[in-house]
Amino acid sequence: VYDRGFLYGDSIYETLRTISGRPVELTRHLQRLSISAEGIAFELPFRFEEIGEAIRATHEATGNADSKIRVVVTRGAGPM
């Protein structure tokens, strides 16, 4: 409940879709996520490869071939 993204909207997000079990334009979405992070002076805590793997693993676990995925990155808990 003390996450700054939850309390203050101090976060970034990117929404993408999957078709036939594969993320569409994943690299472009991750690049856009990085641009959003730069816009609020926020350094992404993971490399693109790590984020991409987390997206793939989570999506695979759903069993849905065609999905919409929202990736949300926050600064985490911090001072009020």
Tab-separated table of C-alpha atoms in Angstrom:
chain	number	residue	atom	x	y	z
A	1	VAL	CA	0.000	0.000	0.000
A	2	TYR	CA	3.017	2.332	0.233
A	3	ASP	CA	4.015	1.905	-3.400
A	4	ARG	CA	4.428	5.331	-5.020
A	5	GLY	CA	2.732	4.087	-8.189
A	6	PHE	CA	-0.345	3.126	-6.199
A	7	LEU	CA	-0.395	6.233	-3.998
A	8	TYR	CA	0.641	8.934	-6.471
A	9	GLY	CA	0.546	7.445	-9.945
A	10	ASP	CA	4.367	7.616	-9.974
A	11	SER	CA	4.677	4.919	-12.616
A	12	ILE	CA	4.860	4.196	-16.300
A	13	TYR	CA	3.094	1.557	-18.334
A	14	GLU	CA	2.938	0.039	-21.767
A	15	THR	CA	0.137	-2.094	-23.192
A	16	LEU	CA	0.765	-4.712	-25.842
A	17	ARG	CA	-0.999	-7.673	-27.349
A	18	THR	CA	-0.177	-11.226	-28.214
A	19	ILE	CA	-1.273	-13.146	-31.248
A	20	SER	CA	-0.940	-16.928	-31.432
A	21	GLY	CA	0.959	-16.859	-28.151
A	22	ARG	CA	3.608	-14.326	-29.199
A	23	PRO	CA	3.982	-10.683	-28.141
A	24	VAL	CA	3.505	-8.301	-31.065
A	25	GLU	CA	6.291	-5.730	-31.595
A	26	LEU	CA	7.778	-6.425	-28.156
A	27	THR	CA	11.014	-4.543	-28.849
A	28	ARG	CA	9.135	-1.422	-29.925
A	29	HIS	CA	6.947	-1.571	-26.805
A	30	LEU	CA	9.989	-1.912	-24.553
A	31	GLN	CA	11.673	1.007	-26.306
A	32	ARG	CA	8.553	3.110	-25.703
A	33	LEU	CA	8.549	2.019	-22.052
A	34	SER	CA	12.146	3.222	-21.801
A	35	ILE	CA	11.253	6.577	-23.369
A	36	SER	CA	8.427	6.978	-20.853
A	37	ALA	CA	10.862	6.199	-18.027
A	38	GLU	CA	13.290	8.827	-19.276
A	39	GLY	CA	10.421	11.324	-19.382
A	40	ILE	CA	9.940	11.085	-15.613
A	41	ALA	CA	13.658	10.694	-14.780
A	42	PHE	CA	13.233	7.039	-13.849
A	43	GLU	CA	15.749	4.303	-14.577
A	44	LEU	CA	14.176	0.968	-15.472
A	45	PRO	CA	15.248	-1.578	-12.824
A	46	PHE	CA	15.508	-4.434	-15.365
A	47	ARG	CA	17.051	-4.945	-18.802
A	48	PHE	CA	14.779	-5.346	-21.823
A	49	GLU	CA	15.650	-9.046	-21.997
A	50	GLU	CA	14.520	-9.587	-18.401
A	51	ILE	CA	11.254	-7.716	-18.939
A	52	GLY	CA	10.615	-9.597	-22.167
A	53	GLU	CA	11.232	-12.948	-20.500
A	54	ALA	CA	8.881	-12.059	-17.627
A	55	ILE	CA	6.206	-11.079	-20.155
A	56	ARG	CA	6.645	-14.325	-22.081
A	57	ALA	CA	6.637	-16.523	-18.965
A	58	THR	CA	3.591	-14.822	-17.466
A	59	HIS	CA	1.710	-14.942	-20.743
A	60	GLU	CA	2.534	-18.601	-21.261
A	61	ALA	CA	1.166	-19.387	-17.791
A	62	THR	CA	-2.217	-17.887	-18.742
A	63	GLY	CA	-2.842	-20.371	-21.520
A	64	ASN	CA	-4.413	-17.613	-23.657
A	65	ALA	CA	-2.993	-17.419	-27.165
A	66	ASP	CA	-4.393	-13.946	-27.823
A	67	SER	CA	-4.153	-11.474	-24.960
A	68	LYS	CA	-3.603	-7.867	-24.007
A	69	ILE	CA	-0.788	-7.268	-21.538
A	70	ARG	CA	-0.115	-4.167	-19.478
A	71	VAL	CA	3.391	-3.757	-18.105
A	72	VAL	CA	3.487	-1.364	-15.145
A	73	VAL	CA	6.731	-0.150	-13.570
A	74	THR	CA	6.707	1.970	-10.405
A	75	ARG	CA	9.368	3.494	-8.191
A	76	GLY	CA	8.220	1.216	-5.383
A	77	ALA	CA	7.736	2.202	-1.759
A	78	GLY	CA	9.301	5.428	-0.629
A	79	PRO	CA	8.898	8.514	1.499
A	80	MET	CA	5.550	10.270	1.435
